[in-house]
């Protein structure tokens, strides 16, 4: 396989080197006989695209037409979304917009935090988000996540789209087939977000603004929204300045049920098994919880772009962008602690039900014991945030009529921060009794917990803890420089040669984590707050099922005051080395791409060479690499070692695209390529995270190889009307070195047993670790866009994807079926759009040692617009109109499919008054 790849790369490179000069010499001779002002077809096509970008797009119909024109003109297989006006994309961030395209999936979570009401990750063609590269104006953008697990445990290559408001967009190009000139990283495809530039505006002065609010129906709160743009350019169209700013607040509430303890097994020698032999080896749900999550999101930032056309042959562009998402949040989880009382069997009534080796229904009566039947976690995260920024300087030099160079230097920086977690975990309801009844995968588990759930009267601090990491500041940064050139030929089959080099220094790291614990007289009930609040009276009404009601909770301020006194946050003693890592990659690339054009066809062929040098640093409890520092002492969690693995690899990535115009309106596309994605950072540098009670855990693997995908793509597109398209496409991705997780038995130091014994104790753990496997993704894409008369339009698309690893396991992120349907109306005064998106269930990773899936879900959204006059318009956007219920389940060979979590986030309504001048 490797030999075939090398031969393919070498053949393409040889063809480029031999055919390019010969055709160039021929075209140069012919070009000398033509007028000096003539332009090649390639240059004319480029000019046509620039003219399309300069058009002021003023409505849904014009936007649809422009998107199809750009798609049709492209040589490679792309989909394009264009902005109508500031803030008028039918979405609130870029991910919302992309979900309408065929072959695009979105998700609202980046780790195991469960889904929210705003789309956050984008993936292409049945793959996980890390296999889709996101660029801004063709360059990398540093990213960050506000959720703590995405900062320390599930650290991928994908970009958080919650940092990217739709208002920054001029257009978004989704590259489904690769080209040599595209930056490597997206084995499934690349999303390129193109922002506005000053000289493309049609007026010397442009002012646009949007002022409004968003109402979220679950928390019942309205928050402000503002976006503004100012653009100025001189009368010669040689110098311009554009500035944008945005400030958006939103209240979020999520109600849910979780089975965070998974499914525990009844031991044969336990008392309940001896009393009820049919229960020996049976599993039961542990830690069923009623979850209330609230958050205030504040997204603010802006961009500035300075464009200067110094001469007819030289131009410069300075572009800067900054965004920050403040995401203070509070999660409450009131749980039935089944593992505390099930093994004893005390109070178990007859009539329990076992199905599929799971105790599906059981009632445990009150016993009056001191055993806590419940446990309550309250976790407030003030200061949780994520942010991203970049600064780029571009120069374009037209060295001659046929030779152009572009240069870019840039820096980008992203952060995800969790400075503080104010936490209290309390045992509750001693001997109070409990019951549950499972209802399958589609409905939450019915459950009850005895005692008074409406007040803290039953709390048991002795059965609790103060946990949670603090001081986390995960960074994602890159500095880069690149030079690209284009050599155009006036005649002949070879229309141009693209070539270039790029160098980047990229680092992803988190070097600090303080895992707090209790201190002082924290178990004394006299030290606890004497006032409290309660869950909403209608909690769970949209979820369904039976659960405790009117659950009490402390306020974030009360938690902060309590932890300030009783949480041990000593930066040395409580240093939590499990969460620290550093991955540095120095990437060099060079490419050569030949672009061809004939009477009814066009295409390109090229190769990209990539060299990566990696330094991967991670912590462990024993030496793992030749380059190691330690043991490092001082932490109460034990001594640790800081390991650094140094490696490098080289890859040739060939690609070819062909577009054939069968008729004036019917065209066919074919593409082959090899693409690459580097492994996730947490897969490379993850510390072995162990549970000393269950002897399970997970770890990283710095020796992982990059994923190489060999791709084939074919499509047939019929442009039967200016806004009409009927297309069908097939694709196949053969994956080598796909990163998957598997469980293995490994020996590690048992920290809990070692502390108890006073000496090192080693135990066998069942751990989930990443490793390289082969895989395959193949699918079909169907797309239909139909204008109906002058004012109406309809669009529908469907994607089928089938994916598996070489050992038959699922690929993360693959929904077998994805569908989108939308319809719109627009005249000179009023516009409306209604959109529905559905994706079927998909594998989402590993929870403990179980496969973790999200069930199929559909979302309904709508937008309405009214034009008051040529300066003012009013818009109303309604998101998640059907209030989708997000469902998750786990799969285990011992007990099959079982429910894991259910969430509802409610509906959101955005009302905005827009001004433009």
CSV table of C-alpha atoms in Angstrom, one decimal, residues 12 41 133 180 188 201 222 263 270 287 332 379 616 625 731 751 760 811 836:
chain,number,residue,atom,x,y,z
A,12,UNK,CA,2.1,13.0,-10.6
A,41,UNK,CA,-9.0,31.8,-19.2
A,133,UNK,CA,-10.2,21.1,9.0
A,180,UNK,CA,-2.4,20.3,-3.5
A,188,UNK,CA,-12.5,14.3,5.3
A,201,UNK,CA,-17.7,47.0,-0.8
A,222,UNK,CA,-34.2,37.9,27.4
A,263,UNK,CA,-24.1,0.0,35.0
A,270,UNK,CA,-22.9,-10.1,47.8
A,287,UNK,CA,-26.2,7.2,39.9
A,332,UNK,CA,-26.6,20.4,39.7
A,379,UNK,CA,-20.7,22.4,40.6
A,616,UNK,CA,4.9,15.3,22.8
A,625,UNK,CA,10.3,7.7,27.4
A,731,UNK,CA,-17.6,9.1,-2.3
A,751,UNK,CA,-2.6,5.3,44.2
A,760,UNK,CA,3.8,1.1,46.3
A,811,UNK,CA,-16.3,5.1,13.4
A,836,UNK,CA,-35.6,21.0,9.3
